Amino acid sequence: MSNTPARQLVGGAAAVAVALGFYYGVAKNGMPLGLGLGLGLPLWGKIRGKKKIVRVYMDGCFDMMHYGHCNALRQARALGDQLVVGVVSDAEIIANKGPPVTPLHERMIMVKAVKWVDEVICDAPYAINEDFMKKLFNEYKIDYIIHGDDPCVLPDGTDAYELAKKAGRYKQIKRTEGVSSTDIVGRMLLCVRERLVNDMHNHSSLQRQFSQGRREKFEDGESESTTRISHFLPTSRRIVQFSNGKGAGPDSRIVYIDGAFDLFHAGHVEILRVARELGDFLLVGLHNDQTISAKRAHRPIMNLHERSLSVLACRYVDEVIIGAPHEVSRDMITTFNISLVVHGTISESDDFQKEEGNPYAVPISMGIFKVLESPLDITTTTIIRRIVANHEAYEKRNERKSASEKKYYEAKTYVSGD
């Protein structure tokens, strides 16, 4: 009986040692130290278990990439742990839809820059055939193939995702309403057609049509366009979904760059990448529609909220000022603790080079302004000119796509999701 307290003390000490070893091992290394008491990895494996990494695949043309594409990729990523994205080749797009506005190398830059994308497959087929599906499952270790609730029909009338559905490896997400590549090309085509008829009344009302979803009708008897202009309904929840949710630290080197970022393209992505490399935090100022209209030769194709989401989806961007002032003031620099203001050499405007009326006069006087060599010679005007140069082909493509989208909206039912 006299040894009982001593035994209890030793037993209690051993239990505490095991508990402490387990705790500190988990806290520091993600597995227990064991302390030589037989609590090894096999038992820990049974206790902890290993969750299988779920890899999901989504493909697309991603032509004229916009916030609708980005939201689809965000939803797809939420269905797994890693998102692999297939980018369809130029030849496949031409065969199935018509000529793309942006070539493959630009589309690859855009997709790789989306912050929800983990891996990209170049030259993916437009339709997932059996061989490619096996490659996805076996080589890329894909668990599920993802697509939106809008139908993807091949020229022969069959479903592009039929094989994935039959294999039980298909998941569906909700289409982002209010935008599509067809819509955006349609907006630019309206600009082209407006120039052709030289109707100043149409020109003055063009931005109103974009923002209110009105359709163009010409005086020369031409039929009303079926292109939907802008049915985008911005919500605070969508902005939160796209935001990083983190501010800059007190010692962060904050780099600021501003602009319209209209028709968000590969040129924008690349200058943002270069700017982000100069600091710890990239703050992007987006000018409002009225400022752009007053300073540029054309009105913005995308409205402020649409442009905001496109920029927020970029992995190089940490924060966005929605409706930033045209001039960078000392108060603004102090408010946001900006360390460096930058501007690319390729731009729609040369204001940054002016001696008088330069919007960057304050950061220049403070010695914190830098002009960056733009990696790509692409502007919003470049994209519009591509449409102008081949507008007949894009008119035909949009007529076909508009017809299919009309059917989708006529048969549309509520789909849960975000």
PDB file of C-alpha atoms in Angstrom, residues 109-114 261 264-275 314 316 375:
ATOM      1  CA  ILE A 109      -1.210  34.985 -70.042  1.00  0.00           C
ATOM      2  CA  MET A 110      -4.728  35.936 -68.959  1.00  0.00           C
ATOM      3  CA  VAL A 111      -5.656  32.523 -67.546  1.00  0.00           C
ATOM      4  CA  LYS A 112      -2.353  32.054 -65.707  1.00  0.00           C
ATOM      5  CA  ALA A 113      -2.885  35.435 -64.036  1.00  0.00           C
ATOM      6  CA  VAL A 114      -6.226  34.472 -62.467  1.00  0.00           C
ATOM      7  CA  PHE A 261      -8.065  48.902 -67.470  1.00  0.00           C
ATOM      8  CA  PHE A 264      -8.766  43.887 -69.355  1.00  0.00           C
ATOM      9  CA  HIS A 265      -6.119  42.255 -71.557  1.00  0.00           C
ATOM     10  CA  ALA A 266      -2.669  40.653 -71.548  1.00  0.00           C
ATOM     11  CA  GLY A 267      -0.945  44.044 -71.747  1.00  0.00           C
ATOM     12  CA  HIS A 268      -2.631  45.056 -68.502  1.00  0.00           C
ATOM     13  CA  VAL A 269      -1.698  41.784 -66.816  1.00  0.00           C
ATOM     14  CA  GLU A 270       1.965  42.071 -67.731  1.00  0.00           C
ATOM     15  CA  ILE A 271       2.417  45.654 -66.546  1.00  0.00           C
ATOM     16  CA  LEU A 272       0.675  44.729 -63.266  1.00  0.00           C
ATOM     17  CA  ARG A 273       3.076  41.805 -62.878  1.00  0.00           C
ATOM     18  CA  VAL A 274       6.083  44.106 -63.351  1.00  0.00           C
ATOM     19  CA  ALA A 275       4.642  46.698 -60.952  1.00  0.00           C
ATOM     20  CA  CYS A 314      -5.653  39.199 -61.135  1.00  0.00           C
ATOM     21  CA  TYR A 316      -0.765  40.376 -58.941  1.00  0.00           C
ATOM     22  CA  PRO A 375       6.282  44.092 -71.679  1.00  0.00           C
TER      23      PRO A 375
END
